[in-house]
PDB file of C-alpha atoms in Angstrom:
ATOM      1  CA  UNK O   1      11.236 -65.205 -16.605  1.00  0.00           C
ATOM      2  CA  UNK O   2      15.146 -65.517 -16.366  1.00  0.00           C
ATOM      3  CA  UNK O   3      15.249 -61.607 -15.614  1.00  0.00           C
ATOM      4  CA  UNK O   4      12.542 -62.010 -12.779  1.00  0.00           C
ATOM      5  CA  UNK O   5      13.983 -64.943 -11.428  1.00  0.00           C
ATOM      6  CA  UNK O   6      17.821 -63.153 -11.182  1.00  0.00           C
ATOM      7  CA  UNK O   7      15.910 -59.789  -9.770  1.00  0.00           C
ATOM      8  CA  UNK O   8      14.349 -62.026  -7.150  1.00  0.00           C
ATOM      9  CA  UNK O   9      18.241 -63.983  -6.463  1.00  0.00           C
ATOM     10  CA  UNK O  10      19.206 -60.479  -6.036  1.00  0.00           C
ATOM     11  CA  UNK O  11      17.018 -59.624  -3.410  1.00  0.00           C
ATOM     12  CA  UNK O  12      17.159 -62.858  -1.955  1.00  0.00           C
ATOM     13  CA  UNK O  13      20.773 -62.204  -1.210  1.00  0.00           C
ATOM     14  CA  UNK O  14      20.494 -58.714  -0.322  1.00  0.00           C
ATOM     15  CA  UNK O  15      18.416 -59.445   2.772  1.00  0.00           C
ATOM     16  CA  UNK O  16      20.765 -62.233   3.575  1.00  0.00           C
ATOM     17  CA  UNK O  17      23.906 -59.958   3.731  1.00  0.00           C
ATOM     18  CA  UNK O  18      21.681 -57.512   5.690  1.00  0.00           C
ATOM     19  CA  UNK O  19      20.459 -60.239   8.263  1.00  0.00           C
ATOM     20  CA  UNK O  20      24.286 -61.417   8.561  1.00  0.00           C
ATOM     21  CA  UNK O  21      24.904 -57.490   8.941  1.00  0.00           C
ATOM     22  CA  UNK O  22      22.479 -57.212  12.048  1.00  0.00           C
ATOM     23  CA  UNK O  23      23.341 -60.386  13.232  1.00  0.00           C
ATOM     24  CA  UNK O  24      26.970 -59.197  13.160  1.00  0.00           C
ATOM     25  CA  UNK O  25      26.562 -56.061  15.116  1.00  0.00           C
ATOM     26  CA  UNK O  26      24.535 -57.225  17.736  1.00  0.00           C
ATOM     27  CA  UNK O  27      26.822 -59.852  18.589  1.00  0.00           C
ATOM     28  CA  UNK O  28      29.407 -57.358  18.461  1.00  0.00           C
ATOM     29  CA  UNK O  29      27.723 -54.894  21.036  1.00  0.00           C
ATOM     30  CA  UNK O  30      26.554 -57.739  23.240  1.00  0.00           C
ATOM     31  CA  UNK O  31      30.263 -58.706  23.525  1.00  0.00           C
ATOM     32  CA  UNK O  32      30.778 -55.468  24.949  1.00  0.00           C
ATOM     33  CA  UNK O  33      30.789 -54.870  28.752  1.00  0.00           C
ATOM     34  CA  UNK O  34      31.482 -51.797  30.908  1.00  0.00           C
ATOM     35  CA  UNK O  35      32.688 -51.791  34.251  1.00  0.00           C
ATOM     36  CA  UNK O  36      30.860 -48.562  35.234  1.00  0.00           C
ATOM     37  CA  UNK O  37      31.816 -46.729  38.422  1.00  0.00           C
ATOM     38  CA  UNK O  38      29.499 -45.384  41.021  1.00  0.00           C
ATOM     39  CA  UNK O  39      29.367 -43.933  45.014  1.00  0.00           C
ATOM     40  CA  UNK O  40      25.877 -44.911  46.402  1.00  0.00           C
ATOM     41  CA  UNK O  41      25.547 -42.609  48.094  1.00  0.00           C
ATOM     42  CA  UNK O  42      24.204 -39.898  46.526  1.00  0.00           C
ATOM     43  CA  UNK O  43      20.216 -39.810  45.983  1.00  0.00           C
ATOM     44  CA  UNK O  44      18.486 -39.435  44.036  1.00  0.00           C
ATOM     45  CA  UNK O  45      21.086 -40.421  41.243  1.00  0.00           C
ATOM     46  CA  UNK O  46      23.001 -42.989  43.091  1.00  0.00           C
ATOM     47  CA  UNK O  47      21.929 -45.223  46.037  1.00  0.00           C
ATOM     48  CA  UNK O  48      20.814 -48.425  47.521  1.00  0.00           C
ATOM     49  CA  UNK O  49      17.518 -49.837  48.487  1.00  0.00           C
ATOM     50  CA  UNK O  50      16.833 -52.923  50.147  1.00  0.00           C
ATOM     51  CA  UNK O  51      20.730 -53.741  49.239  1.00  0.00           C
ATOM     52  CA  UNK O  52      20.199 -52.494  45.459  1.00  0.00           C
ATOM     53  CA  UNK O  53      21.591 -50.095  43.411  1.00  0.00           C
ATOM     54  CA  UNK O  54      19.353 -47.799  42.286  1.00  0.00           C
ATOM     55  CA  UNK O  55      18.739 -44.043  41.137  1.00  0.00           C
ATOM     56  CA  UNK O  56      18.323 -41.877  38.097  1.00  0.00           C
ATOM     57  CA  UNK O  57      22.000 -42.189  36.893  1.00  0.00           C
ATOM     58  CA  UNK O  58      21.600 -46.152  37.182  1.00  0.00           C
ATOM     59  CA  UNK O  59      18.577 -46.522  35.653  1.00  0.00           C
ATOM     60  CA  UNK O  60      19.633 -44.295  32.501  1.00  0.00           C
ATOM     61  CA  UNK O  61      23.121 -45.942  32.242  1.00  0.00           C
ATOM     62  CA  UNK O  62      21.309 -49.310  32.176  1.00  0.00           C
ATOM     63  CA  UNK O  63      18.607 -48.277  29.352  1.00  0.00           C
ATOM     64  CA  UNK O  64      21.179 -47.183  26.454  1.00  0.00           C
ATOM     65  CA  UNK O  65      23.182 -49.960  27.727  1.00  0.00           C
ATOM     66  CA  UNK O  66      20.094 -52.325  27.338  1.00  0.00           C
ATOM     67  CA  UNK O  67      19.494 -50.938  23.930  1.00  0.00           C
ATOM     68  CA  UNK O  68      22.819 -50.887  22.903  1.00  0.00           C
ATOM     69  CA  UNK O  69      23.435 -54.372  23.786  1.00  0.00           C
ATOM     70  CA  UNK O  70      25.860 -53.773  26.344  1.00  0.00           C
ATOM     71  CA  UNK O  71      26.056 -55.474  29.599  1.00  0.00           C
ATOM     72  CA  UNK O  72      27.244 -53.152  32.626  1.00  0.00           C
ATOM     73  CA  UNK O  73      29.236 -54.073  35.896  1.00  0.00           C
ATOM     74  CA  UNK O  74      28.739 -52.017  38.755  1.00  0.00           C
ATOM     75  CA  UNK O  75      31.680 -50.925  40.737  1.00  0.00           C
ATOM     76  CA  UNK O  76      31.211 -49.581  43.983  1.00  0.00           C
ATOM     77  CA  UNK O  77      33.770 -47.010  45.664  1.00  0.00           C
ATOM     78  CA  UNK O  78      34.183 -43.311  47.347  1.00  0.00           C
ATOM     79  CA  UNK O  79      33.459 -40.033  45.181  1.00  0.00           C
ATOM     80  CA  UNK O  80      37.156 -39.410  45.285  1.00  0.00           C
ATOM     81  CA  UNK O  81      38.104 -42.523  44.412  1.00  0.00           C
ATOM     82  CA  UNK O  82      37.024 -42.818  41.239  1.00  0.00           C
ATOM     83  CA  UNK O  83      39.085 -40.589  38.790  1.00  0.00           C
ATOM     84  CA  UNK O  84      41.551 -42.713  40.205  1.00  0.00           C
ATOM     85  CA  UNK O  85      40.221 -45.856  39.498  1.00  0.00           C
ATOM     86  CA  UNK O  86      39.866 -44.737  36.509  1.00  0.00           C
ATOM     87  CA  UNK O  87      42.728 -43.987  35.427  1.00  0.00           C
ATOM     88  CA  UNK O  88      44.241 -47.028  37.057  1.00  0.00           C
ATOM     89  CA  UNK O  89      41.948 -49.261  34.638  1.00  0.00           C
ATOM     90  CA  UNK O  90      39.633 -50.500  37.221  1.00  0.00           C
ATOM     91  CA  UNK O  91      36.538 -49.091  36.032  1.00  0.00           C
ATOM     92  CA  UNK O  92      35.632 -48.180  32.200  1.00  0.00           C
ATOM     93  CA  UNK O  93      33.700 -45.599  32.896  1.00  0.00           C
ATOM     94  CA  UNK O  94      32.185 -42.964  36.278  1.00  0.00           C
ATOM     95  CA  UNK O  95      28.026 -42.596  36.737  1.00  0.00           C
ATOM     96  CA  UNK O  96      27.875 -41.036  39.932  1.00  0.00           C
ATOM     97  CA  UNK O  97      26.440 -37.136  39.342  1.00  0.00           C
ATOM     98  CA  UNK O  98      29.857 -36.224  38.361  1.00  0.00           C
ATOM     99  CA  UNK O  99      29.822 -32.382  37.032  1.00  0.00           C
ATOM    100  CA  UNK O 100      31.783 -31.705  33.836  1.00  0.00           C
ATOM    101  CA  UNK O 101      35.016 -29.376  34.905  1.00  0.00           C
ATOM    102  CA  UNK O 102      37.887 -28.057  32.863  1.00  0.00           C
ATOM    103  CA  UNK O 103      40.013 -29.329  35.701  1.00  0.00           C
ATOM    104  CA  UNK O 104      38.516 -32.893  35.639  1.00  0.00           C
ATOM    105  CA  UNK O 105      38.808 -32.797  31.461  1.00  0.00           C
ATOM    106  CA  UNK O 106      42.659 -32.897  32.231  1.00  0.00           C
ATOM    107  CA  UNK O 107      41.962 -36.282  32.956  1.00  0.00           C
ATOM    108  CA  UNK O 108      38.615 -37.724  31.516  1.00  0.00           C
ATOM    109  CA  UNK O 109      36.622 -37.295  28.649  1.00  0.00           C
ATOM    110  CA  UNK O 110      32.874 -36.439  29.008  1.00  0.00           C
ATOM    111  CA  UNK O 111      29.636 -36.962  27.480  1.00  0.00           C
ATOM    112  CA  UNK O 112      27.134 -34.448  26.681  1.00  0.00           C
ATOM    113  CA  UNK O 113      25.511 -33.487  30.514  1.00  0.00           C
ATOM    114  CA  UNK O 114      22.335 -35.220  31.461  1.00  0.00           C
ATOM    115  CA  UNK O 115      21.147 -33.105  34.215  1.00  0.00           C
ATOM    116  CA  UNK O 116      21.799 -29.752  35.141  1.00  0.00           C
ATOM    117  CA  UNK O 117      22.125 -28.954  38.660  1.00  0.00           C
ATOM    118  CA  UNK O 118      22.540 -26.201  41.112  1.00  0.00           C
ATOM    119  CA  UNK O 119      24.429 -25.748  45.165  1.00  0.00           C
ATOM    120  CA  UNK O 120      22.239 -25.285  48.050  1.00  0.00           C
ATOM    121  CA  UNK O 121      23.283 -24.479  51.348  1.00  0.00           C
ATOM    122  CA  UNK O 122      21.542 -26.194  55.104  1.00  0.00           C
ATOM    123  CA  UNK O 123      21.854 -24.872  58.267  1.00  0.00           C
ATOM    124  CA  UNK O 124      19.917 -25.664  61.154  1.00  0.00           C
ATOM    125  CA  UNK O 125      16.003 -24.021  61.322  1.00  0.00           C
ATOM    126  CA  UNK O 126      16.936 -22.543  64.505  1.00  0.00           C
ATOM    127  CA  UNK O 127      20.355 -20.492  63.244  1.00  0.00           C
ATOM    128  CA  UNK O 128      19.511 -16.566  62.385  1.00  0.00           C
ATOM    129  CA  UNK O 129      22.951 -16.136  62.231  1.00  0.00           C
ATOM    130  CA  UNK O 130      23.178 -17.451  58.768  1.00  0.00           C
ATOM    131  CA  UNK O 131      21.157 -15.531  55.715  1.00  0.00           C
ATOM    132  CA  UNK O 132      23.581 -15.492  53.107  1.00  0.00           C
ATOM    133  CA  UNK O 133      26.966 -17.060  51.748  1.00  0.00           C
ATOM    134  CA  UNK O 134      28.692 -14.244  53.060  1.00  0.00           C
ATOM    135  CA  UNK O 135      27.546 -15.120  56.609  1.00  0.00           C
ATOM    136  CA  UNK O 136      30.230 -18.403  56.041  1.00  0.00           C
ATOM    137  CA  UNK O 137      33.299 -16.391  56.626  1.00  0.00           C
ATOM    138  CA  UNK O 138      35.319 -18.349  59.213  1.00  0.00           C
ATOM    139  CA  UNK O 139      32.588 -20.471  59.919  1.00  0.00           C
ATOM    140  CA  UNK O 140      32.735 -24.702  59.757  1.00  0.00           C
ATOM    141  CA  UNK O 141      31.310 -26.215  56.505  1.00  0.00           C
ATOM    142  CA  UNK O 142      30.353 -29.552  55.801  1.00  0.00           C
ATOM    143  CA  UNK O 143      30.730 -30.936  51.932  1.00  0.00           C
ATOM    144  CA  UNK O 144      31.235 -34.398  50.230  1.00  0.00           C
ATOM    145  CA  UNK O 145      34.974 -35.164  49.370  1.00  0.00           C
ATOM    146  CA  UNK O 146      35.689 -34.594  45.815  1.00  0.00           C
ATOM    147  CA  UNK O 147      32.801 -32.732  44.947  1.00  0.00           C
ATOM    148  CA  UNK O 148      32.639 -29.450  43.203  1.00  0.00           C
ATOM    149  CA  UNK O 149      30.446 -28.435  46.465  1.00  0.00           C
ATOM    150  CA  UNK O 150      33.844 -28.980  48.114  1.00  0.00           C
ATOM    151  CA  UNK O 151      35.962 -26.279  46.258  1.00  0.00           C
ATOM    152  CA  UNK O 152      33.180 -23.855  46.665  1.00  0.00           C
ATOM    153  CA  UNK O 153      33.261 -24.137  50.270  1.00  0.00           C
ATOM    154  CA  UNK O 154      37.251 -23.646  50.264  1.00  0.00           C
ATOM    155  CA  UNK O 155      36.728 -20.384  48.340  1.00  0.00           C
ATOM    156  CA  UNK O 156      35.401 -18.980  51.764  1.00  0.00           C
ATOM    157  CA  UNK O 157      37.172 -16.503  52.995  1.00  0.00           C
ATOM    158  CA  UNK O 158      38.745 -18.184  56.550  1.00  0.00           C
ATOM    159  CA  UNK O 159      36.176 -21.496  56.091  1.00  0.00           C
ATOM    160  CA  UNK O 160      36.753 -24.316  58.366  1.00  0.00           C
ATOM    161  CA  UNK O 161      35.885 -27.051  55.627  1.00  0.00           C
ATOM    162  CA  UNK O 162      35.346 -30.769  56.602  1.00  0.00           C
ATOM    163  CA  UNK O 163      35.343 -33.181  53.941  1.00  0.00           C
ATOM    164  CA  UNK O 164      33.683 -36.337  54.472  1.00  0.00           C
ATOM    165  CA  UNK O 165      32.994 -39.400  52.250  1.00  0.00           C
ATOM    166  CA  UNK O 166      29.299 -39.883  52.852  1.00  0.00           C
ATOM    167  CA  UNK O 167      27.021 -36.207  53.338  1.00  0.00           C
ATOM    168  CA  UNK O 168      25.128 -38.288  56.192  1.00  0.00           C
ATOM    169  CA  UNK O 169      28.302 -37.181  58.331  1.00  0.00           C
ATOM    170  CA  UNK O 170      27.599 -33.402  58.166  1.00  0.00           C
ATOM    171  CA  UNK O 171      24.426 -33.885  58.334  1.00  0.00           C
ATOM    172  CA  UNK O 172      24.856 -35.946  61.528  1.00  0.00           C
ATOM    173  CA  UNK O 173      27.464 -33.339  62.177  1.00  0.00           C
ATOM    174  CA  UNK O 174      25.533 -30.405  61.646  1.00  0.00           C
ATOM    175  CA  UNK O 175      22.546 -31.503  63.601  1.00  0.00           C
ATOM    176  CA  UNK O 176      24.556 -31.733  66.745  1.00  0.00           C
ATOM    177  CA  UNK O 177      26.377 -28.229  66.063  1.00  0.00           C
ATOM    178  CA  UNK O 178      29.755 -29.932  65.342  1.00  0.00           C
ATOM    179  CA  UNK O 179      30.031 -27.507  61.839  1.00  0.00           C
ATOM    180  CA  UNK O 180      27.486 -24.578  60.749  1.00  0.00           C
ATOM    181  CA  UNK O 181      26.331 -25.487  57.264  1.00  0.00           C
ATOM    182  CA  UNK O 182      26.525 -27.776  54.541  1.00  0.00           C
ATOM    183  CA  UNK O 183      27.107 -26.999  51.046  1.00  0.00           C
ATOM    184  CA  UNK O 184      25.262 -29.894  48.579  1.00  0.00           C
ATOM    185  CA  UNK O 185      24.034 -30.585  45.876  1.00  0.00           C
ATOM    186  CA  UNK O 186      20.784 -29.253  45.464  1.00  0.00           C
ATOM    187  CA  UNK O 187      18.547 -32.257  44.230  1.00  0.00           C
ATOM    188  CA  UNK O 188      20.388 -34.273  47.362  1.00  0.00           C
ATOM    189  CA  UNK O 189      20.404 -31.419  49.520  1.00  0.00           C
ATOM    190  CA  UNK O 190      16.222 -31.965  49.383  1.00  0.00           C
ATOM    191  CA  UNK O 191      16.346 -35.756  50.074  1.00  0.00           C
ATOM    192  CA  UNK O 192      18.210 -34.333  53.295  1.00  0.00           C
ATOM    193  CA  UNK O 193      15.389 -31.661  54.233  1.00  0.00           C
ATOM    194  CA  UNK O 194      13.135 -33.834  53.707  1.00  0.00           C
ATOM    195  CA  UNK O 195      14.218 -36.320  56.223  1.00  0.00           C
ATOM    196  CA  UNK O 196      15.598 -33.868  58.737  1.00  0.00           C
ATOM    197  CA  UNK O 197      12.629 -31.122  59.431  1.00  0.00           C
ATOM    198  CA  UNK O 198      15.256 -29.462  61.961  1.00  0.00           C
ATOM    199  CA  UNK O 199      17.671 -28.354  58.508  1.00  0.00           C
ATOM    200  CA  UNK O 200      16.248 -25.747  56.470  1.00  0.00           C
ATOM    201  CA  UNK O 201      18.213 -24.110  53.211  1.00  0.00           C
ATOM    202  CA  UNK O 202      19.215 -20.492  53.324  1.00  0.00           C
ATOM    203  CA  UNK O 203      21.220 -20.113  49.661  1.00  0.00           C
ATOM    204  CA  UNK O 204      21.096 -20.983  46.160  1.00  0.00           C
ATOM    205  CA  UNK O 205      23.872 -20.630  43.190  1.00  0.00           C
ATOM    206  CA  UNK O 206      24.871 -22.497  40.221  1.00  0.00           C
ATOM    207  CA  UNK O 207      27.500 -25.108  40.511  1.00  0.00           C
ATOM    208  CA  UNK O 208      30.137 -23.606  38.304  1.00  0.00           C
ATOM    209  CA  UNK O 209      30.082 -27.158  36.362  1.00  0.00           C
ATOM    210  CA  UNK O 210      28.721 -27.720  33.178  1.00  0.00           C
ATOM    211  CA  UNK O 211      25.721 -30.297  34.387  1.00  0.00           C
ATOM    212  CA  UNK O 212      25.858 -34.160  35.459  1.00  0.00           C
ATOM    213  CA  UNK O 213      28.123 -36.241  32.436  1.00  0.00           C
ATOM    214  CA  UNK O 214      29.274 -39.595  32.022  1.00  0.00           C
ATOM    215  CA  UNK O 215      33.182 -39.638  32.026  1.00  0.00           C
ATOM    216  CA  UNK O 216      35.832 -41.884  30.702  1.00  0.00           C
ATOM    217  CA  UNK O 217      39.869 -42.108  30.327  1.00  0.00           C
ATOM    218  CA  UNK O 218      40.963 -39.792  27.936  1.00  0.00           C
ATOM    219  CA  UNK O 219      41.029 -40.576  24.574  1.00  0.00           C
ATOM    220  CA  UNK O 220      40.041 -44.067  24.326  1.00  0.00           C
ATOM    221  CA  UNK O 221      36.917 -44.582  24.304  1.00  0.00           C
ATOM    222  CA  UNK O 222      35.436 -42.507  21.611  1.00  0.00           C
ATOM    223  CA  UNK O 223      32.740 -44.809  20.234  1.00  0.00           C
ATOM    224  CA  UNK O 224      31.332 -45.866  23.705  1.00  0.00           C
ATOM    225  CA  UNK O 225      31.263 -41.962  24.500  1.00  0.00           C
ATOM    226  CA  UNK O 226      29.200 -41.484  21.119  1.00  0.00           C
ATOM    227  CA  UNK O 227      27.095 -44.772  21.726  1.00  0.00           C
ATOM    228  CA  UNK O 228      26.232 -42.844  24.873  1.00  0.00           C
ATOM    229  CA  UNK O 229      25.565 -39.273  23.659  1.00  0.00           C
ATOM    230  CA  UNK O 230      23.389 -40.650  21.182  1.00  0.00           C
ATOM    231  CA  UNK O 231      21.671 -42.767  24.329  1.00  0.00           C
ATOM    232  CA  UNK O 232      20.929 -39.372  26.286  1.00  0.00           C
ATOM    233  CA  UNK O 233      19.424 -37.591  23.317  1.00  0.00           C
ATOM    234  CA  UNK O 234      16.902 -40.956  22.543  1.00  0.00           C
ATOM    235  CA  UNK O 235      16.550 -41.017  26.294  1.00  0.00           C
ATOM    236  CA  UNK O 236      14.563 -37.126  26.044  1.00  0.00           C
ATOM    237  CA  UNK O 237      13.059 -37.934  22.921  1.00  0.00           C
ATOM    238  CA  UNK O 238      11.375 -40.943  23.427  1.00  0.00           C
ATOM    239  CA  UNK O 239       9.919 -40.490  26.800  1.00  0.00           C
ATOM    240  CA  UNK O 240      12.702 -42.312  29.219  1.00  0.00           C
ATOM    241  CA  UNK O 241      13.915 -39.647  30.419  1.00  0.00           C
ATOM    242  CA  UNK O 242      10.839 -37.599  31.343  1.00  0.00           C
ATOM    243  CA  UNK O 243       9.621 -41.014  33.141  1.00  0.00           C
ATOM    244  CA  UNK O 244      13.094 -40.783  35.436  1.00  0.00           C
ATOM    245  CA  UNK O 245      12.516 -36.704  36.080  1.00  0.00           C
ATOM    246  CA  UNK O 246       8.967 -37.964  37.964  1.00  0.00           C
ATOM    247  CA  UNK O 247      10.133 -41.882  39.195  1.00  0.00           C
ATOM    248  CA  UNK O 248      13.019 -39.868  41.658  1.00  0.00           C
ATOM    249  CA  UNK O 249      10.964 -36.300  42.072  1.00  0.00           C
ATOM    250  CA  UNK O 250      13.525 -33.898  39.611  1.00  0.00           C
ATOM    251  CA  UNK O 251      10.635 -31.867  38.438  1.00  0.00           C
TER     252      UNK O 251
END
């Protein structure tokens, strides 16, 4: 009986320690809290509707945070602004369709990519001038500031490239012959067709990144960055993830 009795102590205890274990982490992770930069202007991955941030980068950042017990912050700025802020300690971390570069790992660490993406190139329907990228030489280009979309446009030989902020000013531009094409995005670049039946796309090529990642300052915060990985691959395992591919038309 003595023997039975100490066996069941034992347990007893054991599930206590674990419970104070559990306990211990959670409160640990809820503590933690992420002020998570973003530029909303970027659908489908980043943008507002009906004054609320939204898109496929939000909504993933915001599940493995849920699960993880970690409350976000969103921080609002430019594309260009936000290695900077960054590095300046303002934010803890960029979601905003940022590509993984060799350049930009100078600066930030990365997760694993979440979405890989390609460049597409607009002109207007009515513009037989334009049929490839070589057609670009010396000619006006529209791109987002900071974007990889941007450097691929300077590599024209004699391009006239204007950077803008938001892509709704070459588009606005473009429509009214101000430049002769825009270089986006590809999944954004459709949002943009979409709305404007005038702009049709004429090219297609990789993006020269390495696909869509999370970054943060350089070497210091390797457990977040893991908490994170681990939060994409349960994200395309479970379900999640296939749910935001359909929800924002990726397919």
């Amino acid at each position: 009986m003595k023997k039975i009795l100490s066996i069941a102590l034992v347990a007893l205890v054991g599930l206590f320690l674990g419970a104070c274990s559990d306990s211990k982490n959670k409160e640990s992770n809820a503590s933690v809290e992420l002020k998570v930069g973003t530029a909303p202007n970027y659908k489908p991955f980043n943008y507002k509707e009906n004054s609320k941030l939204t898109g496929f980068d939000t909504d993933l950042v915001e599940e493995i945070a849920k699960k993880n017990g970690i409350k976000i912050v969103w921080v609002e700025t430019n594309f260009d602004g936000l290695i900077p802020a960054l590095k300046a300690g303002k934010i803890d971390m960029i979601a905003s369709a940022m590509s993984a570069t060799d350049e930009r790992r100078q600066s930030v660490d990365f997760t694993k990519p979440y979405y890989m993406s390609k460049n597409l190139y607009l002109k207007l329907k009515n513009n037989d001038s334009l049929q490839t990228k070589n057609d670009l030489e010396g000619k006006k280009i529209g791109v987002q500031l900071g974007t990889l979309q941007e450097n691929t446009a300077k590599a024209i030989k004699n391009a006239q490239v204007q950077s803008n902020k938001d892509l709704n000013i070459a588009v606005l531009a473009l429509k009214n012959n101000k430049i002769d094409a825009i270089v986006a995005d590809q999944d954004t670049a459709k949002g943009f067709l979409a709305e404007n039946p005038e702009l049709v796309s004429f090219y297609q090529e990789t993006d020269g990144g390495e696909g869509f990642s999370f970054a943060f300052d350089k070497n210091k915060q390797k457990d977040i960055i893991e908490i994170f990985n681990k939060g994409i691959d349960e994200a395309k395992t479970d379900g999640f993830y296939d749910t935001l591919i359909k929800k924002y038309e990726l397919e």
